[in-house]
Amino acid sequence: MNKNRLFLLDAYALIYRAYYAFIKFPRLDSKGRNTSAIFGFINTLEEVLRKENPTHIAIGFDPEGPTFRHKEYE
């Protein structure tokens, strides 16, 4: 019996992690732009798809503008 498997990914957590994983040796494109974040994000996404074989996947991004934390820490 196949069970549905939903994976929820925190986009900005993965982007942040990928950017700093390559901080000493950043991934650069042909124009010298740092592509470490997108490179790492896509690699992580591909790894999840390959290793975990989810039936569904959702990627969440933080909303634009201030959050409740901004008010808490004013």
Coordinates of C-alpha atoms in Angstrom, one line a residue:
M1 CA 0.0 0.0 0.0
N2 CA 1.4 3.4 -1.0
K3 CA 1.0 6.1 1.5
N4 CA 0.9 9.8 0.6
R5 CA 4.0 11.6 1.9
L6 CA 3.9 15.4 2.2
F7 CA 7.1 17.3 2.7
L8 CA 7.0 20.9 3.9
L9 CA 10.2 22.9 3.3
D10 CA 11.1 26.3 4.8
A11 CA 12.6 28.1 1.8
Y12 CA 14.4 30.9 3.6
A13 CA 16.0 28.5 6.1
L14 CA 17.4 26.4 3.2
I15 CA 18.5 29.5 1.3
Y16 CA 20.2 30.9 4.4
R17 CA 21.9 27.6 5.1
A18 CA 23.1 27.2 1.5
Y19 CA 24.5 30.7 1.3
Y20 CA 26.6 30.3 4.4
A21 CA 27.7 26.8 3.5
F22 CA 29.6 28.2 0.6
I23 CA 30.7 31.5 2.3
K24 CA 34.5 30.7 2.0
F25 CA 34.3 29.5 -1.5
P26 CA 31.1 31.0 -3.1
R27 CA 29.6 29.6 -6.2
L28 CA 29.8 32.3 -8.9
D29 CA 28.2 32.5 -12.3
S30 CA 30.0 33.7 -15.5
K31 CA 29.4 37.3 -14.5
G32 CA 30.8 36.9 -11.0
R33 CA 27.5 36.9 -9.2
N34 CA 27.1 34.8 -6.1
T35 CA 24.8 31.9 -6.9
S36 CA 25.5 29.9 -3.7
A37 CA 22.0 30.3 -2.2
I38 CA 20.1 29.1 -5.3
F39 CA 22.7 26.3 -6.0
G40 CA 22.4 24.9 -2.5
F41 CA 18.6 25.3 -2.4
I42 CA 18.1 23.4 -5.7
N43 CA 20.6 20.7 -4.6
T44 CA 18.7 20.2 -1.3
L45 CA 15.4 20.1 -3.1
E46 CA 16.7 17.5 -5.6
E47 CA 18.1 15.5 -2.7
V48 CA 14.8 15.4 -0.9
L49 CA 13.0 14.4 -4.0
R50 CA 15.5 11.7 -4.8
K51 CA 16.0 10.2 -1.3
E52 CA 12.5 10.6 0.2
N53 CA 10.3 10.3 -2.9
P54 CA 7.5 12.4 -1.6
T55 CA 4.1 12.3 -3.2
H56 CA 3.5 16.0 -2.4
I57 CA 5.8 18.8 -1.6
A58 CA 5.2 22.4 -0.5
I59 CA 7.8 25.2 -0.1
G60 CA 6.9 28.0 2.2
F61 CA 8.4 31.5 2.0
D62 CA 8.2 34.2 4.6
P63 CA 5.5 36.9 4.0
E64 CA 6.6 40.4 2.9
G65 CA 6.7 43.0 5.6
P66 CA 7.0 42.9 9.4
T67 CA 5.9 39.9 11.4
F68 CA 4.7 39.5 15.0
R69 CA 8.3 39.2 16.0
H70 CA 9.0 42.8 15.0
K71 CA 6.4 44.0 17.5
E72 CA 7.6 41.7 20.2
Y73 CA 11.2 43.0 20.0
E74 CA 10.6 46.7 19.6

